[in-house]
Amino acid sequence: MSTLQTLDHYFTENRERHMEELKAFLEIPSISALSEHQPDMQRAAEWLASAFKDTGLENVSIEETAGQPVVYADWLHAENQPTILIYGHYDVQPVDPLHLWETPPFEPSIRDNKLYARGASDDKGQVFMHVKAIEALMKLDGKLPVNVKLIIEGEEEIGSPSLEAYIRENQNKLAADLIVISDTGMYGPGQPAICYGLRGLAGVQVDVKGPKGDLHSGLYGGGVQNPIHALVEILASFRDKEGTIAIDGFYDQVRDLTDEERSAWAALDFDKEAIKKEVGVKELTGEPGYSYTERTWARPTLEVNGVFGGFSGEGIKTVLPSEAGAKITCRLVPDQDPDDIVAKLRAHIKKHEPVGCTVTVTDFDKGKPYLTPYDHEVIQAAGRAYEQVYGVPTVYTRGGGSIPIVAAFDEILNLPVVLMGFGLDTENFHAPNEHFHLENFDKGLRVISTYYGEVEKLGL
C-alpha cells in the first residue's frame, strides 16, 4: 500500500472523530475584536494546546504577548531534516449581522457537505488540518518526516498588533527552513493554487468637522459648510472617472508585472460572466489597461469602506450636520510602503481640504505586501503535493487580500513562505454563513501530509 493510500485509509477511518473535534473548536466564540470575548480567547488557546499535546507535539505552551496569547508547539526529532514553521490563527471575525445566519454561527452544522460556522474556513478549519495531518503521520509512522514548529496566534483578525514583537523576541526559537501558512484559497473548485504573493494594506479614517453642532438647514444652509458635502468632495478627488487613483506619487513604487506572469494569468480559465453573477453586478470596473485578475491580484487600490454623518433614520430631517467621516483602505503591491502611502494620502487630503471645516486623518491597519519567486523549490514541492491528491496541475497565483504578518515573517526570519490554502472565495469568510467545503478539508489533509514528505526529499 502506498503512503497516500495509507493516509487515505487513516483519514477515512477517523473522519467522524475529526469532525466532532473540529466542531468543538468552532463552538468557541474567539472574537478578538470584542473585549467581552476575552475569556473565549483564552479557552480557544487552551483547546489548541490540549490538541497539540494529544497529537504528540512537544514543548507545548501558551505564551503571553502584549495582546492575545500565542500557542506554540514543536517536534524536532527528524535528524538532518528540514524544519517547517507552521503559522495560523485561532481568532475569528465578529458575526454581525446575526439575523442573516441560517444557523447560529457558533453551532457548527453540515449541509450539502459544507461545514457552516464562524471560523470554519478562516482559519480554524485550516489550522485544524495541520494538527490532524501531524496526528496521522505520528500514528502511522511513530514520527514525522521533517521537524515542525507551530505558532498559532489570536490577533490576526485585528492586524496581528502583538505578533511582530513576539517574532523579533523569539527569532532563535522560531528558526526554520520555510514557513507554511494555510489561510488562503484555491483558484476554484477542484483547482488547487499556490499563492506566492499578497497585497499589503494601509487604512485611515477621515473625519470632517464643521459647525459646533447640527444646524437647521433652512436657517444656515447655503451659508455654512456642510461636512458631508466637504467629505464627498474629498472622496471624489481620490480617483478619476476611469478608476485610476489620482493621488500624487501613488504609483511611483509599484513593481510591474512580468510578461511571464501576465501570460500565465491570461491562460487561466477565468470566467468573467461567472464573477458578475456571483457578486450581482452588470459590469466589472477598474484601472484601465489591466485585466480583472491583474487588478485584483497585482495592482494597488483605494476603496471607501464606510461613510457616516447626518441623519439616516426613517423619513427626513432638515439638518445641516456637524460632522461626517469615512473609512478608507488601500491594498498595496510590491514595492509600495504603507507609511509612504499614508503620507501621500494625508498630503492629498490637505491639498483638497474644502473651506469652512476641519479635516482630521487617523491611521489604522498597516501591512507590507509580500512576494516570493513562484519557482522556489519549496513552493514547487507544494504544487506537487496538491497534484498528487487533486490530480490536476497546480496554478500559481497572487492573493488580492492581505495577511500583514507574512511580510514580517519574511523580513525578520528571512525564510520562504508557502501559502498553502484550501478555502474558496465563495465561502463567506468575514460574512454571515461562513462555511468550508468538506471535499477540500478531506483532500487538504492528504495534501498537507504528502507535502511534509515532499519537503523531506528536498534535502534542504
Short mmCIF file of C-alpha atoms in Angstrom, two decimals:
data_model
loop_
_atom_site.label_atom_id
_atom_site.label_comp_id
_atom_site.label_asym_id
_atom_site.label_seq_id
_atom_site.Cartn_x
_atom_site.Cartn_y
_atom_site.Cartn_z
CA MET A 1 0.00 0.00 0.00
CA SER A 2 1.40 3.43 -0.98
CA THR A 3 1.91 6.23 1.54
CA LEU A 4 -1.03 8.16 0.09
CA GLN A 5 -3.26 5.07 0.29
CA THR A 6 -2.25 4.53 3.92
CA LEU A 7 -3.04 8.15 4.75
CA ASP A 8 -6.33 7.91 2.91
CA HIS A 9 -7.33 4.89 4.97
CA TYR A 10 -6.42 6.65 8.23
CA PHE A 11 -8.32 9.82 7.44
CA THR A 12 -11.35 7.86 6.25
CA GLU A 13 -11.42 5.74 9.39
CA ASN A 14 -11.11 8.80 11.65
CA ARG A 15 -13.32 11.22 9.68
CA GLU A 16 -16.24 11.26 12.12
CA ARG A 17 -13.99 11.81 15.14
CA HIS A 18 -12.12 14.61 13.38
CA MET A 19 -15.40 16.33 12.52
CA GLU A 20 -16.58 16.26 16.12
CA GLU A 21 -13.27 17.64 17.34
CA LEU A 22 -13.32 20.44 14.78
CA LYS A 23 -16.88 21.32 15.75
CA ALA A 24 -15.80 21.62 19.39
CA PHE A 25 -13.07 24.06 18.32
CA LEU A 26 -15.53 26.08 16.22
CA GLU A 27 -18.02 26.33 19.08
CA ILE A 28 -15.66 28.66 20.94
CA PRO A 29 -16.54 32.30 20.01
CA SER A 30 -12.95 33.53 19.93
CA ILE A 31 -13.68 37.00 18.52
CA SER A 32 -10.53 39.06 19.06
CA ALA A 33 -12.17 42.37 18.12
CA LEU A 34 -14.66 42.29 21.01
CA SER A 35 -13.37 42.61 24.57
CA GLU A 36 -16.32 40.68 26.03
CA HIS A 37 -14.92 37.56 24.34
CA GLN A 38 -11.60 37.66 26.21
CA PRO A 39 -12.47 34.50 28.20
CA ASP A 40 -13.27 32.75 24.91
CA MET A 41 -9.89 33.72 23.50
CA GLN A 42 -8.23 32.01 26.45
CA ARG A 43 -10.48 28.96 26.01
CA ALA A 44 -9.54 28.66 22.33
CA ALA A 45 -5.83 28.87 23.17
CA GLU A 46 -6.22 26.18 25.82
CA TRP A 47 -8.20 23.98 23.42
CA LEU A 48 -5.39 24.20 20.88
CA ALA A 49 -2.70 23.47 23.46
CA SER A 50 -4.59 20.37 24.55
CA ALA A 51 -5.00 19.24 20.93
CA PHE A 52 -1.27 19.72 20.33
CA LYS A 53 -0.40 17.54 23.33
CA ASP A 54 -2.84 14.82 22.27
CA THR A 55 -1.22 14.77 18.83
CA GLY A 56 2.23 14.08 20.25
CA LEU A 57 3.73 17.52 19.81
CA GLU A 58 6.17 18.68 22.45
CA ASN A 59 7.12 21.88 24.28
CA VAL A 60 3.50 22.98 24.11
CA SER A 61 2.99 26.38 25.70
CA ILE A 62 0.53 29.26 25.81
CA GLU A 63 2.78 32.29 25.62
CA GLU A 64 1.70 35.76 26.65
CA THR A 65 2.10 38.75 24.37
CA ALA A 66 1.04 42.38 24.71
CA GLY A 67 -2.36 41.20 23.43
CA GLN A 68 -3.78 37.72 22.93
CA PRO A 69 -1.59 34.68 23.67
CA VAL A 70 0.35 32.68 21.10
CA VAL A 71 0.12 28.89 21.22
CA TYR A 72 3.45 27.23 20.45
CA ALA A 73 4.46 23.58 19.96
CA ASP A 74 7.18 21.63 18.17
CA TRP A 75 8.53 18.20 17.27
CA LEU A 76 12.26 18.24 16.47
CA HIS A 77 13.46 14.64 16.19
CA ALA A 78 13.92 14.32 12.41
CA GLU A 79 17.70 14.40 12.37
CA ASN A 80 19.30 16.22 9.42
CA GLN A 81 15.88 17.06 8.01
CA PRO A 82 14.34 20.48 7.32
CA THR A 83 12.20 22.34 9.83
CA ILE A 84 8.80 23.71 8.83
CA LEU A 85 7.32 26.59 10.80
CA ILE A 86 3.51 26.39 10.58
CA TYR A 87 1.55 29.58 11.24
CA GLY A 88 -2.17 30.15 11.67
CA HIS A 89 -4.67 31.93 13.89
CA TYR A 90 -7.43 30.88 16.28
CA ASP A 91 -9.30 34.18 16.41
CA VAL A 92 -12.33 34.84 14.21
CA GLN A 93 -14.30 37.77 12.87
CA PRO A 94 -17.43 39.19 14.55
CA VAL A 95 -20.67 37.62 13.32
CA ASP A 96 -22.84 40.67 12.59
CA PRO A 97 -25.41 40.87 11.12
CA LEU A 98 -26.58 37.89 13.13
CA HIS A 99 -30.04 37.69 11.53
CA LEU A 100 -28.50 36.75 8.16
CA TRP A 101 -27.08 33.48 9.51
CA GLU A 102 -29.16 30.45 8.55
CA THR A 103 -27.84 28.57 11.58
CA PRO A 104 -26.13 30.04 14.68
CA PRO A 105 -22.50 30.96 13.91
CA PHE A 106 -21.08 29.03 16.86
CA GLU A 107 -23.27 25.95 16.47
CA PRO A 108 -21.47 24.14 13.63
CA SER A 109 -23.70 22.34 11.17
CA ILE A 110 -23.13 20.36 7.98
CA ARG A 111 -25.28 20.98 4.90
CA ASP A 112 -24.53 19.75 1.38
CA ASN A 113 -21.08 18.54 2.51
CA LYS A 114 -20.21 22.03 3.76
CA LEU A 115 -19.38 22.83 7.37
CA TYR A 116 -21.08 26.07 8.46
CA ALA A 117 -19.66 28.08 11.38
CA ARG A 118 -17.66 31.22 12.01
CA GLY A 119 -14.02 30.22 11.57
CA ALA A 120 -14.77 27.08 9.56
CA SER A 121 -12.66 28.31 6.64
CA ASP A 122 -10.85 31.29 8.18
CA ASP A 123 -8.81 29.93 9.86
CA LYS A 124 -9.71 27.34 12.48
CA GLY A 125 -10.58 24.68 9.92
CA GLN A 126 -7.28 25.07 8.09
CA VAL A 127 -5.24 25.17 11.31
CA PHE A 128 -7.01 22.01 12.46
CA MET A 129 -5.97 20.26 9.24
CA HIS A 130 -2.29 20.67 10.08
CA VAL A 131 -2.89 19.24 13.55
CA LYS A 132 -4.61 16.18 12.11
CA ALA A 133 -2.01 15.71 9.36
CA ILE A 134 0.67 15.58 12.06
CA GLU A 135 -1.50 13.22 14.10
CA ALA A 136 -1.85 10.84 11.14
CA LEU A 137 1.88 10.69 10.44
CA MET A 138 2.68 10.19 14.12
CA LYS A 139 0.10 7.39 14.46
CA LEU A 140 1.14 5.63 11.26
CA ASP A 141 4.94 6.00 11.48
CA GLY A 142 5.60 6.96 15.08
CA LYS A 143 7.48 10.01 13.80
CA LEU A 144 7.41 12.86 11.29
CA PRO A 145 9.48 13.03 8.08
CA VAL A 146 10.52 16.60 8.95
CA ASN A 147 10.79 18.79 12.02
CA VAL A 148 7.86 21.07 12.76
CA LYS A 149 7.20 24.14 14.84
CA LEU A 150 3.72 25.62 15.19
CA ILE A 151 2.85 29.18 16.11
CA ILE A 152 -0.88 29.93 16.25
CA GLU A 153 -1.88 33.47 17.23
CA GLY A 154 -5.07 35.14 18.41
CA GLU A 155 -4.94 38.57 16.78
CA GLU A 156 -4.81 38.04 13.01
CA GLU A 157 -8.32 39.40 12.51
CA ILE A 158 -7.30 42.70 14.13
CA GLY A 159 -4.00 43.07 12.24
CA SER A 160 -1.64 41.00 14.45
CA PRO A 161 -0.54 44.01 16.54
CA SER A 162 1.45 41.92 19.05
CA LEU A 163 2.93 39.20 16.86
CA GLU A 164 5.76 41.09 15.16
CA ALA A 165 7.32 41.90 18.54
CA TYR A 166 6.92 38.25 19.55
CA ILE A 167 8.69 37.09 16.39
CA ARG A 168 11.56 39.52 16.92
CA GLU A 169 11.97 38.40 20.52
CA ASN A 170 11.90 34.69 19.60
CA GLN A 171 13.92 34.51 16.39
CA ASN A 172 16.09 31.62 17.59
CA LYS A 173 13.12 29.68 18.87
CA LEU A 174 11.30 30.13 15.55
CA ALA A 175 14.30 29.36 13.33
CA ALA A 176 13.27 27.10 10.43
CA ASP A 177 13.86 26.40 6.74
CA LEU A 178 10.45 27.53 5.50
CA ILE A 179 7.09 28.80 6.71
CA VAL A 180 3.76 27.21 5.75
CA ILE A 181 0.52 29.18 6.11
CA SER A 182 -2.90 27.75 5.32
CA ASP A 183 -5.03 30.91 5.36
CA THR A 184 -5.56 31.46 1.64
CA GLY A 185 -7.73 29.86 -1.02
CA MET A 186 -7.83 27.66 -4.06
CA TYR A 187 -8.30 29.06 -7.56
CA GLY A 188 -11.66 27.34 -7.83
CA PRO A 189 -13.50 24.08 -7.06
CA GLY A 190 -11.17 21.18 -7.71
CA GLN A 191 -8.41 23.55 -8.82
CA PRO A 192 -5.56 23.90 -6.29
CA ALA A 193 -3.42 27.00 -6.26
CA ILE A 194 -0.26 28.21 -4.58
CA CYS A 195 -0.40 31.88 -3.64
CA TYR A 196 3.08 33.38 -3.98
CA GLY A 197 2.22 37.00 -3.23
CA LEU A 198 -0.14 39.10 -1.14
CA ARG A 199 -1.12 42.73 -1.27
CA GLY A 200 -0.30 44.99 1.65
CA LEU A 201 -2.65 47.32 3.47
CA ALA A 202 -2.90 50.93 4.59
CA GLY A 203 -6.05 52.10 6.33
CA VAL A 204 -7.16 55.55 7.52
CA GLN A 205 -10.23 57.31 8.82
CA VAL A 206 -11.10 60.79 7.55
CA ASP A 207 -13.15 62.98 9.88
CA VAL A 208 -14.64 66.29 8.73
CA LYS A 209 -15.81 68.75 11.41
CA GLY A 210 -17.95 71.74 10.55
CA PRO A 211 -20.17 73.76 12.90
CA LYS A 212 -20.11 73.09 16.65
CA GLY A 213 -23.47 71.33 16.43
CA ASP A 214 -26.14 70.24 13.94
CA LEU A 215 -27.86 73.22 12.35
CA HIS A 216 -31.29 73.91 10.84
CA SER A 217 -30.73 73.62 7.09
CA GLY A 218 -33.29 76.32 6.36
CA LEU A 219 -31.63 78.89 8.61
CA TYR A 220 -28.00 78.07 7.82
CA GLY A 221 -27.96 76.04 4.59
CA GLY A 222 -26.09 77.82 1.81
CA GLY A 223 -24.09 79.92 4.27
CA VAL A 224 -22.25 77.31 6.35
CA GLN A 225 -20.12 74.44 5.00
CA ASN A 226 -21.90 71.08 5.10
CA PRO A 227 -19.35 68.46 6.33
CA ILE A 228 -20.98 65.74 4.19
CA HIS A 229 -20.59 67.88 1.05
CA ALA A 230 -16.97 68.54 2.03
CA LEU A 231 -16.34 64.83 2.60
CA VAL A 232 -17.87 63.91 -0.76
CA GLU A 233 -15.61 66.46 -2.45
CA ILE A 234 -12.55 64.88 -0.82
CA LEU A 235 -13.61 61.32 -1.67
CA ALA A 236 -14.37 62.24 -5.29
CA SER A 237 -10.84 63.60 -5.66
CA PHE A 238 -9.22 60.24 -4.98
CA ARG A 239 -9.89 58.70 -8.41
CA ASP A 240 -10.54 59.91 -11.91
CA LYS A 241 -13.60 58.88 -13.89
CA GLU A 242 -11.82 55.83 -15.35
CA GLY A 243 -10.82 54.47 -11.96
CA THR A 244 -7.14 55.48 -11.84
CA ILE A 245 -6.05 56.70 -8.40
CA ALA A 246 -5.31 60.43 -8.62
CA ILE A 247 -3.03 60.83 -5.60
CA ASP A 248 0.36 62.31 -6.50
CA GLY A 249 3.05 59.62 -6.45
CA PHE A 250 0.66 56.78 -5.57
CA TYR A 251 2.00 54.51 -8.34
CA ASP A 252 5.67 55.57 -8.14
CA GLN A 253 6.90 52.44 -6.35
CA VAL A 254 4.59 49.88 -7.97
CA ARG A 255 6.53 46.91 -9.35
CA ASP A 256 5.31 45.97 -12.81
CA LEU A 257 4.08 42.50 -13.63
CA THR A 258 6.46 40.37 -15.64
CA ASP A 259 5.47 39.28 -19.13
CA GLU A 260 5.61 35.68 -17.91
CA GLU A 261 3.10 36.41 -15.13
CA ARG A 262 0.71 38.24 -17.44
CA SER A 263 0.84 35.39 -19.95
CA ALA A 264 0.30 32.73 -17.26
CA TRP A 265 -2.66 34.56 -15.77
CA ALA A 266 -4.19 35.24 -19.17
CA ALA A 267 -4.11 31.49 -19.83
CA LEU A 268 -6.17 30.73 -16.72
CA ASP A 269 -9.77 29.67 -17.21
CA PHE A 270 -11.18 32.96 -15.91
CA ASP A 271 -14.95 33.31 -16.26
CA LYS A 272 -15.87 37.00 -16.31
CA GLU A 273 -19.59 36.27 -16.52
CA ALA A 274 -19.44 33.97 -13.51
CA ILE A 275 -17.80 36.69 -11.42
CA LYS A 276 -20.51 39.20 -12.39
CA LYS A 277 -23.20 36.69 -11.49
CA GLU A 278 -21.51 35.74 -8.22
CA VAL A 279 -21.31 39.31 -6.93
CA GLY A 280 -24.53 40.52 -8.55
CA VAL A 281 -23.32 43.30 -10.85
CA LYS A 282 -23.84 44.07 -14.54
CA GLU A 283 -20.27 45.16 -15.28
CA LEU A 284 -16.76 44.81 -13.84
CA THR A 285 -14.79 48.03 -13.49
CA GLY A 286 -11.30 49.12 -12.54
CA GLU A 287 -7.99 50.59 -13.56
CA PRO A 288 -7.72 50.85 -17.36
CA GLY A 289 -5.20 48.65 -19.17
CA TYR A 290 -5.39 45.69 -16.80
CA SER A 291 -7.48 42.52 -16.66
CA TYR A 292 -9.74 41.73 -13.71
CA THR A 293 -7.17 39.23 -12.42
CA GLU A 294 -4.33 41.74 -12.67
CA ARG A 295 -6.41 44.43 -10.97
CA THR A 296 -7.34 42.21 -8.03
CA TRP A 297 -4.03 40.38 -7.57
CA ALA A 298 -1.26 42.76 -8.53
CA ARG A 299 -2.46 46.36 -8.77
CA PRO A 300 -2.98 48.76 -5.85
CA THR A 301 -6.41 50.03 -4.84
CA LEU A 302 -8.08 52.75 -2.83
CA GLU A 303 -11.54 51.87 -1.53
CA VAL A 304 -14.02 53.77 0.63
CA ASN A 305 -15.24 51.14 3.10
CA GLY A 306 -17.74 53.22 5.03
CA VAL A 307 -19.28 56.70 5.16
CA PHE A 308 -21.10 58.25 8.11
CA GLY A 309 -22.69 61.55 9.12
CA GLY A 310 -26.00 63.34 9.36
CA PHE A 311 -29.46 61.86 9.72
CA SER A 312 -30.13 58.35 8.40
CA GLY A 313 -33.35 57.38 10.16
CA GLU A 314 -36.77 56.89 8.62
CA GLY A 315 -38.18 59.90 6.82
CA ILE A 316 -36.26 63.17 6.50
CA LYS A 317 -34.71 65.60 8.95
CA THR A 318 -33.75 69.02 7.59
CA VAL A 319 -30.42 69.19 9.35
CA LEU A 320 -27.02 70.52 8.33
CA PRO A 321 -24.78 68.03 10.16
CA SER A 322 -21.92 68.98 12.43
CA GLU A 323 -19.59 66.24 11.26
CA ALA A 324 -19.04 63.43 8.77
CA GLY A 325 -16.43 60.79 8.15
CA ALA A 326 -15.23 57.90 6.04
CA LYS A 327 -13.09 54.80 6.47
CA ILE A 328 -10.62 54.10 3.67
CA THR A 329 -8.27 51.24 2.87
CA CYS A 330 -5.60 50.90 0.20
CA ARG A 331 -4.39 47.49 -0.96
CA LEU A 332 -0.70 47.78 -1.78
CA VAL A 333 1.64 45.84 -4.04
CA PRO A 334 5.42 45.39 -4.19
CA ASP A 335 7.30 47.76 -3.63
CA GLN A 336 4.82 50.15 -2.00
CA ASP A 337 5.30 51.08 1.64
CA PRO A 338 2.25 51.64 3.89
CA ASP A 339 3.78 54.62 5.73
CA ASP A 340 4.66 56.30 2.42
CA ILE A 341 1.16 55.78 1.05
CA VAL A 342 -0.47 57.19 4.19
CA ALA A 343 1.80 60.24 3.96
CA LYS A 344 0.73 60.73 0.33
CA LEU A 345 -2.92 60.34 1.35
CA ARG A 346 -2.53 62.98 4.03
CA ALA A 347 -0.86 65.39 1.61
CA HIS A 348 -3.62 64.85 -0.97
CA ILE A 349 -6.39 65.42 1.57
CA LYS A 350 -4.68 68.57 2.84
CA LYS A 351 -4.39 69.85 -0.73
CA HIS A 352 -8.12 69.22 -1.36
CA GLU A 353 -9.46 70.32 2.03
CA PRO A 354 -12.63 72.41 1.50
CA VAL A 355 -13.02 75.73 3.26
CA GLY A 356 -15.20 76.10 6.33
CA CYS A 357 -14.32 72.81 8.00
CA THR A 358 -11.52 70.95 9.76
CA VAL A 359 -10.29 67.61 8.41
CA THR A 360 -8.53 65.02 10.57
CA VAL A 361 -6.83 61.85 9.29
CA THR A 362 -6.25 58.91 11.65
CA ASP A 363 -4.04 55.92 10.77
CA PHE A 364 -5.32 52.38 11.24
CA ASP A 365 -4.17 48.99 9.95
CA LYS A 366 -0.92 48.78 8.03
CA GLY A 367 0.84 45.85 6.42
CA LYS A 368 3.52 45.47 3.78
CA PRO A 369 2.96 43.48 0.57
CA TYR A 370 4.72 40.13 0.13
CA LEU A 371 6.12 38.36 -2.92
CA THR A 372 8.36 35.33 -3.37
CA PRO A 373 9.52 33.62 -6.59
CA TYR A 374 6.95 31.00 -7.53
CA ASP A 375 9.69 28.73 -8.91
CA HIS A 376 11.26 28.36 -5.44
CA GLU A 377 11.75 24.66 -4.65
CA VAL A 378 9.57 24.67 -1.51
CA ILE A 379 6.70 26.21 -3.47
CA GLN A 380 7.09 23.78 -6.35
CA ALA A 381 7.10 20.91 -3.81
CA ALA A 382 3.76 22.17 -2.54
CA GLY A 383 2.47 22.19 -6.10
CA ARG A 384 3.46 18.53 -6.49
CA ALA A 385 1.67 17.59 -3.25
CA TYR A 386 -1.54 19.21 -4.48
CA GLU A 387 -1.27 17.47 -7.85
CA GLN A 388 -0.85 14.02 -6.28
CA VAL A 389 -4.16 14.41 -4.43
CA TYR A 390 -6.27 16.55 -6.78
CA GLY A 391 -4.99 15.01 -9.99
CA VAL A 392 -4.72 18.31 -11.87
CA PRO A 393 -1.86 20.80 -12.36
CA THR A 394 -1.46 23.43 -9.65
CA VAL A 395 -1.82 27.07 -10.70
CA TYR A 396 0.31 29.84 -9.22
CA THR A 397 -1.49 32.99 -8.19
CA ARG A 398 -1.19 36.11 -6.11
CA GLY A 399 -3.74 36.97 -3.45
CA GLY A 400 -5.70 40.20 -3.52
CA GLY A 401 -6.10 40.22 0.25
CA SER A 402 -3.61 40.92 2.99
CA ILE A 403 -2.05 38.88 5.78
CA PRO A 404 0.14 41.64 7.26
CA ILE A 405 2.26 39.31 9.37
CA VAL A 406 3.52 37.41 6.28
CA ALA A 407 5.78 40.30 5.31
CA ALA A 408 7.07 40.44 8.89
CA PHE A 409 7.92 36.72 8.79
CA ASP A 410 9.77 37.28 5.52
CA GLU A 411 11.63 40.34 6.78
CA ILE A 412 12.56 39.09 10.28
CA LEU A 413 13.17 35.38 9.73
CA ASN A 414 14.25 35.66 6.08
CA LEU A 415 12.51 32.44 5.07
CA PRO A 416 10.44 31.43 2.04
CA VAL A 417 6.71 31.48 2.79
CA VAL A 418 4.44 28.83 1.30
CA LEU A 419 0.81 30.00 1.23
CA MET A 420 -0.95 26.67 1.01
CA GLY A 421 -4.68 27.28 1.30
CA PHE A 422 -7.80 25.17 0.88
CA GLY A 423 -10.64 27.68 1.06
CA LEU A 424 -12.81 29.01 -1.75
CA ASP A 425 -13.67 32.65 -2.41
CA THR A 426 -17.37 31.79 -2.15
CA GLU A 427 -17.16 30.53 1.44
CA ASN A 428 -18.30 33.79 3.08
CA PHE A 429 -15.36 34.22 5.42
CA HIS A 430 -15.86 37.55 7.25
CA ALA A 431 -19.58 37.36 6.32
CA PRO A 432 -22.70 35.54 7.54
CA ASN A 433 -22.93 31.81 6.76
CA GLU A 434 -19.17 31.22 6.60
CA HIS A 435 -18.53 27.63 5.57
CA PHE A 436 -15.85 25.19 4.45
CA HIS A 437 -16.28 22.71 1.61
CA LEU A 438 -15.52 19.36 3.22
CA GLU A 439 -14.20 17.97 -0.05
CA ASN A 440 -11.28 20.35 0.34
CA PHE A 441 -11.00 19.56 4.04
CA ASP A 442 -10.64 15.86 3.20
CA LYS A 443 -8.23 16.36 0.33
CA GLY A 444 -6.34 19.04 2.20
CA LEU A 445 -5.45 16.62 5.00
CA ARG A 446 -3.85 14.37 2.40
CA VAL A 447 -2.09 17.26 0.65
CA ILE A 448 -0.52 18.56 3.85
CA SER A 449 0.65 15.10 4.91
CA THR A 450 2.11 14.49 1.44
CA TYR A 451 3.81 17.89 1.45
CA TYR A 452 5.80 17.08 4.56
CA GLY A 453 7.20 14.10 2.68
CA GLU A 454 7.95 16.23 -0.38
CA VAL A 455 9.92 18.65 1.79
CA GLU A 456 11.91 15.75 3.22
CA LYS A 457 13.04 14.87 -0.33
CA LEU A 458 14.43 18.36 -0.98
CA GLY A 459 17.48 17.86 1.20
CA LEU A 460 17.44 21.43 2.50
#
